[in-house]
Amino acid sequence: MRDVCLTLPTNRECADTVTAIGAEAAYAVRRFGVRVHLLVLDSADPADRARHARALADLPVVEGVVVHHLDEDAQRAFLREVIDRSGAAGPERLLGLMLPDAVSYGACTNRAFLLAAALGCESVHRRDSDSRYQLLDGEPVFPIEHELATLGVKAADAAAAVTGNSLDPAHADKPVALVGASFVGELSVDVGEIRELDPEAYHDVVALWAPTGASEQEKRELVADSFTGGGTEPFTADRAVLDLPDIWHIDMCNIGLHHEVYERVPLPPATDTIGSDYFLHHLVRDATLPGVTHNRHIVNYHTPERRTGPGFTAYQLRYAKFLLSMLYLYPVYSETEAAGDALLDEQHRVRPEPIADAARRSAATDRAENHRRLAELDRCYRRLGGKYAEFADHLAPLRARLLDEAQADIEDFAALIDAWGPLVRASKATPAVRPPR
């Protein structure tokens, strides 16, 4: 039986989402005859974890749905055993990269990848706590329909399961590596209020993630396309296109990845940095691996704590660190795009060594552009006034630290890529869940 991992990493209360994802797992079993490991990686506080546990316990019993609910203690115990078994250098550093004290979108997904390897899964399907499913005729529209129909299938054969095929025949023998869609609803990054307050400031804030040297026209196009997902059109009928994946319309709340991708290269483990979990989007496309982009979009919303008080400050800091991370990620993207299918071995598997080397080289990038980004962000936030000006005051004394952290993050990524192969092999020899004592 084919084993797959449907995972929900969370650090907040989301019992309703847990219930909805349980229904998606049951659907996958009925529709495809797979065994679904429903993996909830729970970093929420004890009261919210208890609510999640009750929601999982209340799911209808479905043969073929196996529930795994791991708090951080259980995740840490698994990781320690994997790291020790791997023999990789710097075990404490690796544990910190895999389970840091701060929020890390890449690290939480990397933990799902290793646990999926331990569970013998062929693919990982990720959802987020701040998302819901669209409905059609009162029934939820599950993205896993397209993910399980095509992931890992040779592209020439996957063509029968999609509504459109734009793939160059040169890639027909390669397996489908990524299947995904986007979202409808609020912007994926919580900057919609800035757009409402001051469209010009919004343009300037969003344009800061453009590559160094981008033209004004390129910046305008980037701003127009950024964070908008699948727009506002509700789902009425399936559209699924086989091609190199349309990574600008695939989000991490709505993605399936084949194990031959995530078992070769992890995600950047940067902390407090939104967007740190999107690296494999670029890698799959640049390496010319096929993907399917469909329209079973998730409904996105933002939890209120991001907009006031400490939650607002934390989220805006993550956005600032996202901007700084691009200084180091763009050179890596440039190298992977130039390499193309030279990134693959004879079995169409990604070779991790060029990725790690590119990340190490990018760490030496001149910081001038990041100094400019921080100065421009300060200007924009002070123009907005109110809580944004207060955040600018908070950000100002942190500049030197954030510049150092952005460089350290890409160096950590290179180190994790180096250790990833041994970690994956060790995971496959490590029980994902220990029996109670």
Short mmCIF file of C-alpha atoms in Angstrom, two decimals:
data_model
loop_
_atom_site.label_atom_id
_atom_site.label_comp_id
_atom_site.label_asym_id
_atom_site.label_seq_id
_atom_site.Cartn_x
_atom_site.Cartn_y
_atom_site.Cartn_z
CA MET A 1 0.00 0.00 0.00
CA ARG A 2 1.23 3.48 -0.83
CA ASP A 3 1.96 5.58 2.27
CA VAL A 4 1.61 9.36 2.14
CA CYS A 5 1.97 12.09 4.76
CA LEU A 6 -0.67 14.81 5.12
CA THR A 7 0.86 17.27 7.57
CA LEU A 8 -0.27 20.27 9.57
CA PRO A 9 2.44 22.20 11.45
CA THR A 10 0.91 24.64 13.92
CA ASN A 11 1.77 26.89 16.84
CA ARG A 12 -1.76 28.19 17.43
CA GLU A 13 -5.26 26.90 18.17
CA CYS A 14 -6.79 25.41 15.01
CA ALA A 15 -9.09 22.57 16.06
CA ASP A 16 -11.47 23.31 13.18
CA THR A 17 -8.60 22.99 10.70
CA VAL A 18 -7.55 19.71 12.30
CA THR A 19 -11.07 18.38 11.78
CA ALA A 20 -11.16 19.55 8.15
CA ILE A 21 -7.80 17.96 7.35
CA GLY A 22 -8.98 14.75 8.94
CA ALA A 23 -11.79 14.74 6.39
CA GLU A 24 -9.26 15.25 3.59
CA ALA A 25 -7.26 12.28 4.85
CA ALA A 26 -10.38 10.10 4.85
CA TYR A 27 -11.20 11.27 1.32
CA ALA A 28 -7.72 10.32 0.12
CA VAL A 29 -8.10 6.81 1.51
CA ARG A 30 -11.50 6.32 -0.14
CA ARG A 31 -10.48 7.86 -3.45
CA PHE A 32 -6.99 6.41 -3.93
CA GLY A 33 -6.70 3.43 -1.61
CA VAL A 34 -3.62 4.87 0.09
CA ARG A 35 -2.60 4.86 3.74
CA VAL A 36 -2.54 8.45 5.00
CA HIS A 37 -0.33 9.39 7.91
CA LEU A 38 -2.07 12.46 9.32
CA LEU A 39 0.83 14.24 11.01
CA VAL A 40 0.13 17.19 13.31
CA LEU A 41 3.34 18.88 14.48
CA ASP A 42 2.10 20.84 17.46
CA SER A 43 4.04 23.75 18.96
CA ALA A 44 0.94 25.35 20.47
CA ASP A 45 0.52 25.92 24.21
CA PRO A 46 -0.78 23.03 26.38
CA ALA A 47 -4.42 24.14 26.35
CA ASP A 48 -4.51 24.43 22.56
CA ARG A 49 -2.65 21.13 22.14
CA ALA A 50 -5.33 19.51 24.26
CA ARG A 51 -8.02 20.95 21.95
CA HIS A 52 -6.16 19.54 18.95
CA ALA A 53 -5.89 16.15 20.65
CA ARG A 54 -9.66 16.13 21.26
CA ALA A 55 -10.33 17.11 17.64
CA LEU A 56 -8.13 14.24 16.44
CA ALA A 57 -9.75 11.79 18.84
CA ASP A 58 -13.18 12.85 17.59
CA LEU A 59 -12.36 12.12 13.94
CA PRO A 60 -14.36 9.21 12.49
CA VAL A 61 -12.32 6.03 12.56
CA VAL A 62 -11.18 5.29 9.00
CA GLU A 63 -9.08 2.27 8.21
CA GLY A 64 -6.07 3.64 6.39
CA VAL A 65 -5.87 6.96 8.27
CA VAL A 66 -3.12 6.83 10.88
CA VAL A 67 -2.95 9.81 13.23
CA HIS A 68 0.34 11.12 14.64
CA HIS A 69 0.13 14.06 17.05
CA LEU A 70 3.59 15.15 18.19
CA ASP A 71 4.35 17.96 20.58
CA GLU A 72 7.80 19.54 20.61
CA ASP A 73 9.12 17.11 23.24
CA ALA A 74 8.23 14.15 21.03
CA GLN A 75 9.67 15.88 17.97
CA ARG A 76 12.88 16.67 19.84
CA ALA A 77 13.29 13.07 21.00
CA PHE A 78 12.87 11.82 17.43
CA LEU A 79 15.33 14.38 16.08
CA ARG A 80 17.96 13.59 18.72
CA GLU A 81 17.82 9.91 17.82
CA VAL A 82 18.01 10.67 14.09
CA ILE A 83 20.92 13.08 14.49
CA ASP A 84 22.84 10.66 16.71
CA ARG A 85 22.18 7.78 14.32
CA SER A 86 23.27 9.87 11.33
CA GLY A 87 26.75 10.52 12.70
CA ALA A 88 26.58 14.04 11.26
CA ALA A 89 28.96 16.64 12.65
CA GLY A 90 27.70 19.32 15.03
CA PRO A 91 24.72 17.48 16.50
CA GLU A 92 23.62 20.33 18.79
CA ARG A 93 23.79 22.82 15.93
CA LEU A 94 21.70 20.48 13.77
CA LEU A 95 19.12 20.06 16.50
CA GLY A 96 18.89 23.85 16.77
CA LEU A 97 18.38 24.14 13.01
CA MET A 98 15.69 21.46 13.00
CA LEU A 99 13.82 22.62 16.11
CA PRO A 100 14.78 26.21 16.94
CA ASP A 101 13.36 28.19 19.82
CA ALA A 102 11.90 30.76 17.41
CA VAL A 103 9.30 30.37 14.63
CA SER A 104 10.75 28.76 11.49
CA TYR A 105 8.50 27.89 8.57
CA GLY A 106 11.29 25.96 6.89
CA ALA A 107 12.31 24.01 10.00
CA CYS A 108 8.77 22.85 10.82
CA THR A 109 8.39 21.49 7.29
CA ASN A 110 11.84 19.88 7.42
CA ARG A 111 10.70 18.00 10.52
CA ALA A 112 7.69 16.77 8.56
CA PHE A 113 10.03 15.59 5.79
CA LEU A 114 12.15 13.53 8.19
CA LEU A 115 9.11 12.09 9.96
CA ALA A 116 7.58 11.19 6.59
CA ALA A 117 10.80 9.35 5.73
CA ALA A 118 10.58 7.47 9.04
CA LEU A 119 6.98 6.52 8.23
CA GLY A 120 7.92 5.23 4.78
CA CYS A 121 5.91 7.86 2.91
CA GLU A 122 6.25 8.56 -0.80
CA SER A 123 5.07 12.16 -0.57
CA VAL A 124 4.33 15.02 1.80
CA HIS A 125 1.18 17.13 1.50
CA ARG A 126 1.25 20.31 3.59
CA ARG A 127 -1.62 22.43 4.87
CA ASP A 128 -1.61 25.43 7.25
CA SER A 129 -3.53 26.34 10.36
CA ASP A 130 -4.93 29.57 8.90
CA SER A 131 -6.67 27.98 5.94
CA ARG A 132 -9.96 26.34 5.02
CA TYR A 133 -11.28 24.40 2.02
CA GLN A 134 -13.55 25.84 -0.65
CA LEU A 135 -16.95 24.24 -1.08
CA LEU A 136 -18.71 23.08 -4.24
CA ASP A 137 -22.34 22.05 -3.86
CA GLY A 138 -21.76 21.94 -0.12
CA GLU A 139 -18.80 19.55 -0.31
CA PRO A 140 -15.18 20.50 0.44
CA VAL A 141 -12.80 20.77 -2.50
CA PHE A 142 -9.72 18.78 -1.48
CA PRO A 143 -6.37 19.55 -3.18
CA ILE A 144 -5.13 16.03 -2.47
CA GLU A 145 -7.24 14.89 -5.45
CA HIS A 146 -4.65 16.27 -7.89
CA GLU A 147 -1.65 15.59 -5.66
CA LEU A 148 -2.21 11.85 -5.39
CA ALA A 149 -3.30 11.50 -9.01
CA THR A 150 0.05 12.68 -10.39
CA LEU A 151 2.87 12.93 -7.83
CA GLY A 152 5.72 10.57 -8.69
CA VAL A 153 4.07 9.52 -11.94
CA LYS A 154 6.12 9.78 -15.12
CA ALA A 155 5.00 12.96 -16.85
CA ALA A 156 4.04 11.14 -20.04
CA ASP A 157 1.59 9.04 -18.00
CA ALA A 158 0.42 11.89 -15.76
CA ALA A 159 -0.85 13.73 -18.82
CA ALA A 160 -3.99 11.57 -18.75
CA ALA A 161 -4.93 12.93 -15.30
CA VAL A 162 -4.83 16.67 -16.09
CA THR A 163 -6.95 19.05 -18.13
CA GLY A 164 -4.02 20.70 -19.92
CA ASN A 165 -0.50 19.70 -20.92
CA SER A 166 2.05 22.39 -21.78
CA LEU A 167 5.13 20.36 -20.89
CA ASP A 168 8.02 20.23 -23.33
CA PRO A 169 8.21 16.60 -24.54
CA ALA A 170 11.90 16.65 -23.58
CA HIS A 171 10.74 16.27 -19.96
CA ALA A 172 8.16 13.54 -20.56
CA ASP A 173 10.23 10.78 -18.94
CA LYS A 174 10.77 12.72 -15.71
CA PRO A 175 8.48 12.15 -12.72
CA VAL A 176 6.03 14.75 -11.48
CA ALA A 177 7.82 16.27 -8.50
CA LEU A 178 5.46 18.98 -7.24
CA VAL A 179 1.70 19.47 -7.36
CA GLY A 180 0.04 22.54 -5.94
CA ALA A 181 -2.36 25.42 -6.09
CA SER A 182 -2.74 28.69 -4.26
CA PHE A 183 -5.40 30.35 -2.16
CA VAL A 184 -8.35 32.67 -2.39
CA GLY A 185 -9.11 35.24 0.26
CA GLU A 186 -6.71 37.56 2.06
CA LEU A 187 -3.20 38.27 0.80
CA SER A 188 -0.79 35.51 1.75
CA VAL A 189 1.44 38.03 3.51
CA ASP A 190 -0.39 40.21 6.01
CA VAL A 191 0.28 43.59 4.37
CA GLY A 192 -3.23 44.28 3.10
CA GLU A 193 -3.74 47.02 5.68
CA ILE A 194 -0.76 48.91 4.24
CA ARG A 195 -2.36 48.77 0.79
CA GLU A 196 -5.56 50.21 2.21
CA LEU A 197 -3.78 52.95 4.15
CA ASP A 198 -1.34 54.10 1.47
CA PRO A 199 -1.08 52.39 -1.94
CA GLU A 200 2.20 54.18 -2.70
CA ALA A 201 3.78 52.99 0.54
CA TYR A 202 2.45 49.51 -0.21
CA HIS A 203 4.19 49.54 -3.59
CA ASP A 204 7.46 50.62 -2.00
CA VAL A 205 7.27 48.07 0.83
CA VAL A 206 6.46 45.13 -1.45
CA ALA A 207 8.95 46.18 -4.15
CA LEU A 208 11.73 45.76 -1.60
CA TRP A 209 11.81 42.04 -2.31
CA ALA A 210 12.72 42.58 -5.96
CA PRO A 211 16.22 41.51 -7.03
CA THR A 212 19.03 44.02 -6.87
CA GLY A 213 19.00 46.10 -10.04
CA ALA A 214 15.37 45.37 -10.98
CA SER A 215 13.82 48.01 -13.25
CA GLU A 216 10.82 50.09 -12.20
CA GLN A 217 8.63 48.14 -14.61
CA GLU A 218 9.82 44.85 -13.14
CA LYS A 219 9.06 46.16 -9.66
CA ARG A 220 5.54 47.22 -10.69
CA GLU A 221 4.89 43.78 -12.14
CA LEU A 222 6.24 42.12 -9.01
CA VAL A 223 4.04 44.21 -6.74
CA ALA A 224 0.96 43.53 -8.87
CA ASP A 225 1.51 39.76 -8.69
CA SER A 226 2.79 39.45 -5.13
CA PHE A 227 0.84 37.68 -2.40
CA THR A 228 -2.43 37.61 -4.37
CA GLY A 229 -2.63 33.85 -4.88
CA GLY A 230 -5.49 32.55 -6.97
CA GLY A 231 -7.41 35.81 -6.89
CA THR A 232 -11.07 35.81 -5.91
CA GLU A 233 -12.67 33.43 -8.41
CA PRO A 234 -14.42 30.57 -6.55
CA PHE A 235 -13.92 26.97 -7.59
CA THR A 236 -16.49 25.69 -10.09
CA ALA A 237 -14.62 23.04 -12.09
CA ASP A 238 -11.17 21.46 -12.16
CA ARG A 239 -8.28 22.92 -14.09
CA ALA A 240 -4.92 21.20 -13.81
CA VAL A 241 -1.95 21.90 -16.07
CA LEU A 242 1.10 19.70 -16.51
CA ASP A 243 4.24 21.76 -17.15
CA LEU A 244 7.19 23.07 -15.24
CA PRO A 245 5.31 24.20 -12.12
CA ASP A 246 3.87 27.72 -12.04
CA ILE A 247 5.59 28.53 -8.76
CA TRP A 248 4.07 32.00 -8.50
CA HIS A 249 0.65 30.39 -8.12
CA ILE A 250 1.52 27.60 -5.69
CA ASP A 251 1.58 28.20 -1.95
CA MET A 252 2.86 26.16 0.96
CA CYS A 253 -0.64 25.84 2.42
CA ASN A 254 -1.58 23.86 -0.68
CA ILE A 255 1.27 21.69 -1.91
CA GLY A 256 2.34 18.11 -2.42
CA LEU A 257 6.00 17.16 -2.91
CA HIS A 258 7.47 13.84 -4.03
CA HIS A 259 10.00 12.24 -1.70
CA GLU A 260 12.75 12.32 -4.32
CA VAL A 261 12.73 16.11 -3.94
CA TYR A 262 12.54 16.71 -0.18
CA GLU A 263 14.75 13.73 0.67
CA ARG A 264 17.54 15.31 -1.39
CA VAL A 265 17.38 18.99 -0.34
CA PRO A 266 15.74 20.55 2.75
CA LEU A 267 14.21 23.98 3.17
CA PRO A 268 16.17 26.91 4.63
CA PRO A 269 15.80 26.75 8.43
CA ALA A 270 15.83 30.53 8.90
CA THR A 271 13.97 31.74 11.99
CA ASP A 272 11.39 34.54 12.11
CA THR A 273 11.44 34.81 8.31
CA ILE A 274 8.29 34.46 6.24
CA GLY A 275 8.79 32.76 2.88
CA SER A 276 11.65 30.59 4.15
CA ASP A 277 9.68 27.47 3.15
CA TYR A 278 9.45 28.23 -0.60
CA PHE A 279 12.92 27.20 -1.75
CA LEU A 280 11.87 23.86 -3.24
CA HIS A 281 9.38 25.63 -5.51
CA HIS A 282 12.30 27.29 -7.27
CA LEU A 283 14.49 24.20 -7.21
CA VAL A 284 11.90 21.96 -8.85
CA ARG A 285 11.25 24.45 -11.63
CA ASP A 286 14.89 25.35 -12.20
CA ALA A 287 15.88 21.68 -12.34
CA THR A 288 13.23 21.19 -15.07
CA LEU A 289 11.21 18.68 -13.07
CA PRO A 290 7.54 18.46 -14.10
CA GLY A 291 4.77 19.75 -11.90
CA VAL A 292 1.01 20.11 -11.93
CA THR A 293 -0.57 23.48 -11.13
CA HIS A 294 -4.29 23.22 -10.36
CA ASN A 295 -7.12 25.43 -9.11
CA ARG A 296 -8.32 23.70 -5.94
CA HIS A 297 -7.31 26.78 -3.99
CA ILE A 298 -7.36 26.93 -0.21
CA VAL A 299 -9.31 29.73 1.51
CA ASN A 300 -6.74 31.91 3.28
CA TYR A 301 -7.35 34.13 6.30
CA HIS A 302 -5.18 35.80 8.91
CA THR A 303 -5.54 35.33 12.64
CA PRO A 304 -6.16 38.60 14.53
CA GLU A 305 -3.04 38.50 16.72
CA ARG A 306 -0.88 39.45 13.72
CA ARG A 307 -2.41 42.93 13.61
CA THR A 308 -2.05 44.28 17.12
CA GLY A 309 0.50 44.41 19.91
CA PRO A 310 3.28 41.84 20.14
CA GLY A 311 1.78 39.76 17.32
CA PHE A 312 2.00 42.72 14.96
CA THR A 313 5.60 43.43 15.93
CA ALA A 314 6.60 39.78 15.50
CA TYR A 315 4.97 39.48 12.09
CA GLN A 316 6.44 42.71 10.72
CA LEU A 317 9.86 41.58 11.93
CA ARG A 318 9.40 38.33 9.99
CA TYR A 319 8.57 40.38 6.91
CA ALA A 320 11.69 42.49 7.36
CA LYS A 321 13.81 39.35 7.66
CA PHE A 322 12.15 37.98 4.53
CA LEU A 323 13.34 41.04 2.63
CA LEU A 324 16.88 40.60 3.94
CA SER A 325 16.91 36.89 3.07
CA MET A 326 16.43 37.67 -0.60
CA LEU A 327 19.93 39.16 -0.84
CA TYR A 328 21.29 35.64 -0.39
CA LEU A 329 18.55 33.57 -2.03
CA TYR A 330 18.52 35.40 -5.37
CA PRO A 331 22.12 34.42 -6.19
CA VAL A 332 21.27 30.79 -5.43
CA TYR A 333 18.18 30.99 -7.65
CA SER A 334 20.32 32.48 -10.43
CA GLU A 335 22.76 29.58 -10.22
CA THR A 336 20.07 26.90 -10.14
CA GLU A 337 18.23 28.48 -13.06
CA ALA A 338 21.44 28.62 -15.09
CA ALA A 339 22.26 25.00 -14.24
CA GLY A 340 18.85 23.66 -15.34
CA ASP A 341 18.69 19.89 -15.65
CA ALA A 342 22.41 19.67 -14.91
CA LEU A 343 21.13 19.72 -11.31
CA LEU A 344 19.74 16.21 -11.90
CA ASP A 345 21.49 12.86 -11.95
CA GLU A 346 20.80 10.09 -14.46
CA GLN A 347 17.68 9.04 -12.52
CA HIS A 348 16.27 12.61 -12.62
CA ARG A 349 17.07 13.12 -8.92
CA VAL A 350 18.32 16.48 -7.63
CA ARG A 351 22.01 16.60 -6.79
CA PRO A 352 22.33 18.49 -3.48
CA GLU A 353 26.02 19.40 -3.72
CA PRO A 354 25.62 22.28 -6.25
CA ILE A 355 22.85 23.75 -4.10
CA ALA A 356 24.99 23.75 -0.95
CA ASP A 357 27.91 25.24 -2.86
CA ALA A 358 25.72 28.02 -4.27
CA ALA A 359 24.40 28.83 -0.79
CA ARG A 360 27.93 29.05 0.59
CA ARG A 361 29.00 31.37 -2.21
CA SER A 362 26.00 33.63 -1.73
CA ALA A 363 26.93 34.21 1.92
CA ALA A 364 29.71 36.51 0.67
CA THR A 365 27.25 38.84 -1.12
CA ASP A 366 27.85 42.52 -0.36
CA ARG A 367 25.38 43.82 2.24
CA ALA A 368 24.84 47.24 0.69
CA GLU A 369 21.46 46.25 -0.76
CA ASN A 370 20.24 45.05 2.64
CA HIS A 371 21.30 48.33 4.26
CA ARG A 372 19.18 50.05 1.59
CA ARG A 373 16.22 47.77 2.21
CA LEU A 374 16.21 48.50 5.93
CA ALA A 375 16.48 52.25 5.35
CA GLU A 376 13.63 52.19 2.82
CA LEU A 377 11.45 50.07 5.10
CA ASP A 378 12.07 52.57 7.90
CA ARG A 379 11.04 55.45 5.61
CA CYS A 380 7.85 53.71 4.50
CA TYR A 381 6.76 52.72 7.99
CA ARG A 382 7.34 56.20 9.36
CA ARG A 383 5.27 57.59 6.49
CA LEU A 384 2.42 55.24 7.47
CA GLY A 385 2.57 56.45 11.06
CA GLY A 386 0.82 54.92 14.06
CA LYS A 387 1.80 51.36 14.88
CA TYR A 388 3.99 51.22 11.77
CA ALA A 389 6.07 54.17 12.98
CA GLU A 390 6.29 52.48 16.37
CA PHE A 391 7.55 49.35 14.66
CA ALA A 392 10.18 51.44 12.84
CA ASP A 393 11.39 52.60 16.27
CA HIS A 394 11.53 48.96 17.38
CA LEU A 395 13.40 47.89 14.24
CA ALA A 396 16.07 50.61 14.22
CA PRO A 397 18.30 49.25 17.02
CA LEU A 398 18.02 45.71 15.64
CA ARG A 399 19.50 46.46 12.22
CA ALA A 400 23.03 45.19 12.80
CA ARG A 401 21.76 41.98 14.39
CA LEU A 402 19.31 41.31 11.58
CA LEU A 403 21.98 41.85 8.93
CA ASP A 404 24.19 39.30 10.68
CA GLU A 405 21.31 36.85 11.08
CA ALA A 406 20.41 36.98 7.39
CA GLN A 407 23.96 35.99 6.44
CA ALA A 408 24.10 33.32 9.15
CA ASP A 409 20.81 31.88 7.88
CA ILE A 410 22.21 31.10 4.41
CA GLU A 411 25.33 29.60 5.98
CA ASP A 412 23.10 27.41 8.16
CA PHE A 413 21.18 26.34 5.07
CA ALA A 414 24.36 25.17 3.36
CA ALA A 415 25.36 23.22 6.46
CA LEU A 416 21.95 21.56 6.69
CA ILE A 417 22.07 20.53 3.02
CA ASP A 418 25.44 18.88 3.71
CA ALA A 419 23.93 16.88 6.58
CA TRP A 420 20.57 16.18 4.96
CA GLY A 421 21.38 12.91 3.20
CA PRO A 422 22.64 11.23 6.39
CA LEU A 423 19.66 12.64 8.32
CA VAL A 424 17.17 11.21 5.83
CA ARG A 425 18.87 7.80 5.84
CA ALA A 426 18.91 7.79 9.64
CA SER A 427 15.22 8.76 9.73
CA LYS A 428 14.33 5.71 7.65
CA ALA A 429 15.92 3.57 10.37
CA THR A 430 14.26 5.43 13.28
CA PRO A 431 10.71 4.87 14.57
CA ALA A 432 8.71 8.05 14.11
CA VAL A 433 6.68 7.47 17.26
CA ARG A 434 7.92 5.59 20.29
CA PRO A 435 5.46 3.34 22.16
CA PRO A 436 4.50 4.65 25.62
CA ARG A 437 6.58 3.37 28.53
#
